[in-house]
Coordinates of C-alpha atoms in Angstrom, one line a residue:
Chain H
X481 CA 67.1 97.0 109.5
X482 CA 66.3 93.8 108.9
X483 CA 63.3 92.2 106.1
X484 CA 60.9 90.4 106.1
X485 CA 60.5 88.0 103.1
X486 CA 58.5 84.9 102.3
X487 CA 59.9 82.0 100.6
X488 CA 58.0 79.9 98.4
X489 CA 59.9 76.5 98.4
X490 CA 59.1 73.7 95.7
X491 CA 59.3 70.6 97.6
X492 CA 59.9 67.2 96.8
X493 CA 61.0 63.5 98.1
X494 CA 61.2 60.5 96.0
X495 CA 57.5 59.0 95.4
X496 CA 55.9 61.6 96.9
X497 CA 53.5 64.6 95.2
X498 CA 55.6 67.8 94.6
X499 CA 54.1 71.0 96.6
X500 CA 55.2 74.4 97.1
X501 CA 55.7 75.1 100.8
X502 CA 55.7 79.4 102.1
X503 CA 58.2 80.3 104.5
X504 CA 58.0 83.5 106.5
X505 CA 61.1 84.7 107.9
X506 CA 63.2 88.3 108.7
X507 CA 66.7 88.2 107.8
X508 CA 68.8 91.5 107.7
X509 CA 68.7 93.8 104.6
X510 CA 72.5 92.7 103.9
X511 CA 71.3 89.2 103.9
X512 CA 71.7 87.3 100.6
X513 CA 69.0 84.7 99.4
X514 CA 70.7 81.9 100.9
X515 CA 71.0 83.1 104.4
X516 CA 66.9 83.2 104.3
X517 CA 66.9 79.9 103.2
X518 CA 69.2 78.8 106.0
X519 CA 66.3 80.7 108.5
X520 CA 63.0 78.5 106.9
X521 CA 65.4 75.8 107.8
X522 CA 66.5 77.1 111.2
X523 CA 63.3 78.8 112.4
X524 CA 60.9 76.7 110.4
X525 CA 62.1 73.0 109.1
X526 CA 64.3 71.0 109.8
X527 CA 63.5 68.9 107.0
X528 CA 64.0 71.2 104.6
X529 CA 66.8 69.8 101.7
X530 CA 69.5 72.2 100.2
X531 CA 73.2 72.6 100.1
X532 CA 76.1 75.3 100.0
X533 CA 78.9 75.3 101.5
X534 CA 81.1 78.9 100.5
X535 CA 79.0 81.4 100.9
X536 CA 81.0 83.6 98.5
X537 CA 80.4 81.9 95.1
X538 CA 83.5 80.1 95.2
X539 CA 81.9 76.7 95.0
X540 CA 79.1 76.7 93.4
X541 CA 77.2 73.9 95.8
X542 CA 74.0 76.5 96.3
X543 CA 72.9 76.8 92.7
X544 CA 68.8 77.3 92.7
X545 CA 66.6 78.5 90.5
X546 CA 65.1 81.9 92.2
X547 CA 62.1 83.2 90.6
X548 CA 62.7 80.8 87.3
X549 CA 66.1 82.1 86.9
X550 CA 69.2 80.2 88.0
X551 CA 71.2 81.6 90.5
X552 CA 73.5 81.7 93.3
X553 CA 71.3 82.5 96.4
X554 CA 74.6 82.8 98.8
X555 CA 76.0 86.2 96.4
X556 CA 71.5 87.0 95.6
X557 CA 71.1 89.9 98.0
X558 CA 67.3 89.5 99.5
X559 CA 66.8 93.4 98.8
X560 CA 66.6 92.6 94.9
X561 CA 63.1 90.8 95.2
X562 CA 61.9 93.2 98.1
X563 CA 58.4 93.3 98.5
X564 CA 57.8 90.3 96.4
X565 CA 57.4 86.2 97.1
X566 CA 60.6 84.8 96.3
X567 CA 59.9 81.5 94.8
X568 CA 63.2 79.1 95.1
X569 CA 62.9 76.1 93.0
X570 CA 65.7 73.1 92.4
X571 CA 68.1 73.5 89.1
X572 CA 66.4 71.5 85.6
X573 CA 67.7 68.8 84.2
X574 CA 69.0 67.2 87.0
X575 CA 67.5 64.1 88.8
X576 CA 66.0 65.3 92.7
X577 CA 67.4 63.8 95.1
X578 CA 65.3 66.3 97.5
X579 CA 63.6 69.6 97.7
X580 CA 66.8 72.2 96.4
X581 CA 69.1 69.3 96.2
X582 CA 69.5 67.7 92.4
X583 CA 71.9 64.7 91.6
X584 CA 74.6 66.5 89.6
X585 CA 76.5 63.6 88.7
X586 CA 75.8 63.6 85.1
X587 CA 77.3 66.8 84.9
X588 CA 80.7 66.1 86.9
X589 CA 81.0 62.8 84.5
X590 CA 80.6 65.2 81.3
X591 CA 83.4 67.3 83.3
X592 CA 85.8 63.8 83.4
X593 CA 85.4 62.8 79.7
X594 CA 87.8 65.6 78.9
X595 CA 90.2 64.8 81.7
X596 CA 89.6 68.5 83.4
X597 CA 91.7 69.5 85.6
X598 CA 89.8 72.2 87.9
X599 CA 93.7 74.3 87.8
X600 CA 95.3 76.5 85.1
X601 CA 98.7 75.1 84.6
X602 CA 101.2 77.3 86.6
X603 CA 101.3 80.7 85.4
X604 CA 103.6 83.9 85.5
X605 CA 101.3 86.3 84.7
X606 CA 97.2 87.9 85.5
X607 CA 95.4 88.1 82.6
X608 CA 98.6 89.1 80.5
X609 CA 100.6 91.4 83.0
X610 CA 103.6 90.4 85.3
X611 CA 102.3 89.6 88.4
X612 CA 105.3 92.0 90.0
X613 CA 102.5 94.7 88.7
X614 CA 100.2 93.0 91.2
X615 CA 98.9 95.3 93.9
X616 CA 100.1 93.6 97.6
X617 CA 103.2 91.8 95.6
X618 CA 106.3 91.8 96.0
X619 CA 108.3 92.8 93.0
X620 CA 111.1 91.3 93.6
X621 CA 110.0 88.0 94.3
X622 CA 107.1 87.5 92.1
X623 CA 108.9 86.8 89.3
X624 CA 110.3 83.9 90.9
X625 CA 106.9 83.0 92.4
X626 CA 104.4 81.6 89.3
X627 CA 100.9 80.4 90.9
X628 CA 98.2 77.6 90.0
X629 CA 95.3 79.8 89.4
X630 CA 91.8 78.0 89.8
X631 CA 89.6 77.7 86.8
X632 CA 86.5 80.4 86.7
X633 CA 84.2 77.7 86.6
X634 CA 83.2 76.5 89.8
X635 CA 81.3 73.4 88.9
X636 CA 77.8 74.7 89.9
X637 CA 75.6 73.2 86.8
X638 CA 73.6 76.7 86.2
X639 CA 74.6 76.5 82.6
X640 CA 73.2 73.0 82.3
X641 CA 70.1 74.0 84.0
X642 CA 69.4 77.1 81.8
X643 CA 69.9 75.2 78.3
X644 CA 66.5 74.4 76.8
X645 CA 68.5 71.8 74.5
X646 CA 69.6 70.1 78.0
X647 CA 65.4 69.8 78.4
X648 CA 64.7 68.3 75.5
X649 CA 68.0 66.5 74.8
X650 CA 69.4 64.4 78.5
X651 CA 72.1 62.9 76.5
X652 CA 73.5 66.4 75.2
X653 CA 77.2 67.0 76.2
X654 CA 76.1 70.2 77.9
X655 CA 77.5 73.9 78.2
X656 CA 79.8 73.0 80.9
X657 CA 80.9 69.7 79.6
X658 CA 82.2 71.3 76.2
X659 CA 83.7 74.1 77.8
X660 CA 85.9 71.7 79.4
X661 CA 86.5 70.4 76.3
X662 CA 87.8 73.4 74.9
X663 CA 90.0 74.5 77.9
X664 CA 91.8 71.0 77.5
X665 CA 92.1 71.7 73.7
X666 CA 93.9 76.0 74.6
X667 CA 96.0 74.0 77.2
X668 CA 97.5 71.2 74.6
X669 CA 99.7 71.0 71.6
X670 CA 99.8 67.5 71.2
X671 CA 98.1 67.1 67.9
X672 CA 96.4 63.3 69.2
X673 CA 95.6 64.9 72.5
X674 CA 93.2 67.5 70.2
X675 CA 91.8 64.6 68.0
X676 CA 90.5 63.2 70.9
X677 CA 89.0 66.3 72.5
X678 CA 87.4 67.5 68.8
X679 CA 86.0 63.9 68.2
X680 CA 84.8 64.3 72.0
X681 CA 83.0 67.1 70.5
X682 CA 82.3 66.4 67.5
X683 CA 79.0 64.3 68.5
X684 CA 75.2 64.6 67.4
X685 CA 74.9 65.0 71.5
X686 CA 78.0 67.5 71.1
X687 CA 78.3 70.9 69.8
X688 CA 76.1 70.3 67.2
X689 CA 73.3 69.7 69.3
X690 CA 73.0 73.1 70.8
X691 CA 71.1 75.4 69.0
X692 CA 72.6 78.4 70.1
X693 CA 69.7 80.3 72.8
X694 CA 72.8 81.6 75.0
X695 CA 71.3 80.9 77.9
X696 CA 74.5 79.4 78.9
X697 CA 76.6 82.0 79.1
X698 CA 73.7 84.6 80.1
X699 CA 72.9 82.8 83.2
X700 CA 76.8 81.6 84.1
X701 CA 77.6 83.6 87.3
X702 CA 81.2 84.0 86.6
X703 CA 81.2 84.7 82.9
X704 CA 82.7 81.3 81.7
X705 CA 81.1 81.9 78.6
X706 CA 80.3 78.7 77.9
X707 CA 78.3 79.4 74.8
X708 CA 81.9 81.1 73.1
X709 CA 83.3 77.9 74.0
X710 CA 81.2 76.0 71.5
X711 CA 81.3 78.1 69.1
X712 CA 85.0 77.8 69.1
X713 CA 85.1 74.5 68.7
X714 CA 82.5 74.3 66.1
X715 CA 84.9 76.7 64.4
X716 CA 87.9 74.2 65.3
X717 CA 86.2 70.9 63.7
X718 CA 84.9 72.8 60.8
X719 CA 88.5 74.1 60.4
X720 CA 89.9 70.2 60.6
X721 CA 87.1 69.0 58.4
X722 CA 88.0 71.4 55.7
X723 CA 91.8 70.4 55.8
X724 CA 91.1 66.9 55.6
X725 CA 88.6 67.2 52.5
X726 CA 91.4 69.4 50.7
X727 CA 94.1 67.5 51.7
X728 CA 95.5 70.6 53.6
Chain R
X854 CA 51.2 70.7 85.8
X855 CA 54.5 70.9 87.8
X856 CA 57.1 70.8 84.7
X857 CA 60.1 70.2 87.3
X858 CA 58.8 66.3 88.0
X859 CA 61.4 63.8 86.2
X860 CA 59.3 61.8 85.5
X861 CA 57.1 63.9 82.3
X862 CA 60.0 63.7 80.3
X863 CA 57.3 63.8 77.4
X864 CA 56.8 67.6 78.2
X865 CA 59.5 68.4 78.3
X866 CA 59.6 71.0 75.4
X867 CA 57.4 73.2 77.4
X868 CA 60.0 74.6 79.3
X869 CA 60.7 76.4 75.9
X870 CA 58.1 78.5 76.9
X871 CA 58.7 78.7 80.8
X872 CA 59.4 83.5 79.8
X873 CA 60.7 83.4 83.7
X874 CA 63.7 82.3 81.9
X875 CA 63.3 84.8 78.4
X876 CA 66.4 86.6 77.4
X877 CA 67.3 87.8 74.2
X878 CA 68.6 84.5 73.5
X879 CA 66.4 82.9 74.5
X880 CA 63.6 84.9 72.7
X881 CA 65.5 84.2 69.3
X882 CA 65.5 80.4 69.7
X883 CA 62.0 80.1 70.8
X884 CA 61.1 82.3 67.8
X885 CA 62.6 80.1 65.4
X886 CA 61.4 77.3 66.4
X887 CA 57.9 78.8 66.6
X888 CA 58.6 80.1 62.5
X889 CA 60.0 77.0 61.3
X890 CA 56.7 75.3 62.5
X891 CA 54.6 77.8 60.9
X892 CA 56.8 77.7 57.7
X893 CA 56.2 73.8 57.9
X894 CA 52.4 74.4 58.4
X895 CA 52.4 76.7 55.1
X896 CA 54.2 74.5 53.3
X897 CA 51.5 71.7 53.3
X898 CA 48.7 74.5 52.8
X899 CA 50.9 75.6 49.8
X900 CA 50.6 72.5 48.4
X901 CA 47.3 71.9 48.8
X902 CA 46.2 75.1 47.4
X903 CA 48.1 74.0 44.3
X904 CA 45.8 71.2 44.0
X905 CA 43.1 73.3 42.8
X906 CA 45.1 74.1 39.5
X907 CA 44.3 70.6 38.4
X908 CA 40.8 71.4 39.0
X909 CA 41.2 74.1 36.3
X910 CA 39.6 77.1 35.8
X911 CA 36.7 76.3 38.3
X912 CA 38.5 75.6 41.5
X913 CA 41.6 78.2 40.9
X914 CA 39.3 81.2 40.3
X915 CA 37.2 81.0 43.4
X916 CA 40.0 80.3 45.5
X917 CA 41.9 83.5 43.6
X918 CA 39.0 86.2 44.5
X919 CA 39.4 84.6 48.4
X920 CA 43.5 85.7 48.0
X921 CA 42.3 89.0 47.6
X922 CA 40.4 89.6 50.5
X923 CA 42.0 92.1 53.0
X924 CA 41.4 89.5 55.9
X925 CA 43.3 86.8 53.3
X926 CA 46.1 88.9 52.9
X927 CA 47.3 89.3 56.8
X928 CA 47.6 85.7 56.6
X929 CA 50.6 86.8 53.9
X930 CA 51.8 89.3 56.4
X931 CA 52.2 86.6 58.8
X932 CA 53.8 84.3 56.3
X933 CA 56.5 87.2 55.5
X934 CA 57.2 87.8 58.9
X935 CA 57.9 84.5 59.4
X936 CA 60.6 84.1 56.4
X937 CA 62.1 87.2 57.7
X938 CA 62.4 86.1 61.3
X939 CA 63.4 82.4 60.4
X940 CA 65.6 83.8 57.6
X941 CA 67.4 86.4 59.3
X942 CA 67.7 84.4 62.1
X943 CA 69.0 81.4 60.4
X944 CA 72.0 83.5 58.7
X945 CA 72.7 84.9 63.1
X946 CA 72.8 81.1 64.0
X947 CA 75.2 80.2 61.3
X948 CA 77.1 83.3 61.3
X949 CA 77.6 82.3 65.0
X950 CA 77.5 78.9 64.8
X951 CA 80.9 79.1 62.6
X952 CA 82.2 81.3 65.3
X953 CA 81.5 84.6 63.5
X954 CA 79.9 88.3 65.5
X955 CA 79.9 85.3 69.1
X956 CA 80.1 88.4 71.5
X957 CA 78.0 90.0 69.1
X958 CA 74.8 88.3 69.1
X959 CA 72.5 90.6 70.7
X960 CA 73.6 93.5 68.5
X961 CA 73.2 91.5 65.3
X962 CA 69.6 90.0 66.6
X963 CA 68.2 93.2 67.4
X964 CA 70.0 95.1 64.0
X965 CA 68.5 92.1 61.8
X966 CA 65.2 92.3 63.6
X967 CA 65.2 95.5 62.6
X968 CA 66.2 95.1 59.4
X969 CA 62.9 92.5 59.2
X970 CA 60.9 95.2 60.7
X971 CA 61.8 97.5 57.7
X972 CA 61.0 95.4 55.1
X973 CA 57.7 93.6 56.5
X974 CA 56.8 97.2 56.8
X975 CA 57.5 97.7 53.0
X976 CA 55.8 94.2 52.1
X977 CA 52.4 94.9 53.7
X978 CA 52.7 98.9 52.0
X979 CA 53.5 96.7 48.6
X980 CA 50.3 94.4 49.2
X981 CA 47.6 96.8 50.7
X982 CA 48.7 99.7 48.7
X983 CA 50.5 98.6 45.6

């Protein structure tokens, strides 16, 4: 079985007028939107700029807006948009390089500011359960084989695109950057390091700039809950101020 | 107008009203901003109306006659709705902002808006029937 879909893609190049191009493509009914974009590139326009890598939502590279909402097209089934035109636009709040490709440098700069690393510390358990209980693992060897787990955040930039505050304030540290600070904070008990991280978040363009639209958490394809991290940071900062004020 | 053109920075706020992205949290966000602007406009109107007091009964009494008309009372209904939405949603934002009820922000918004609707209904009844 195959599906006929019409893609309406925002085209742009530096110093050129933006326009929408439409492409009629045929894809298998199990195809995702990224497959349809690839069809458009392969059969209609080799100049079409888009970015992708893993095809299974672990790299976050392909993030775009599909019919106005931020999505990873590699896991967005075409049949979910059955019968209608699929409008594809680049992520918002990033400089556009061309077509669907945006410059994600500001995103990674903010991640780096908190010394964010992509793996968690070595773990002996999985979500609170000893890894020996995990199906397929040898119970004998499991306790002696701790593992490094990747963070849930795939660094797709969707949260920055969905954030309305980001639209109004490009200096805003952004949901992903603030969530990275929270994760770093959770990893350390060192007072100086915690002070440094909270100082980074406690800024006019930090946690206080968030106006609680919750779009980052809603749009996140990996259930990272960046908005909750922002609120948790505020709580920590308030607790710190309270303690300082009352000299506790 | 294409809002994705990076050079159109002064129109970025229009993205708030890009309804394709609206979810409940975003709706609450937009409602809070619209009601805030409405309440600021009301504040200045209120000051202008109070200025009529300085003109004595000749200025004030005709205004009171207008203020009792159903059309004017409708403005009071809008004002009350704005106050309730902004105030109660503000309470939600403050609570979640301090880390309380973060996971319940959606049900909290729905519950507070139902409460606002009930208070508004009582207010409308009092205004028009009381």
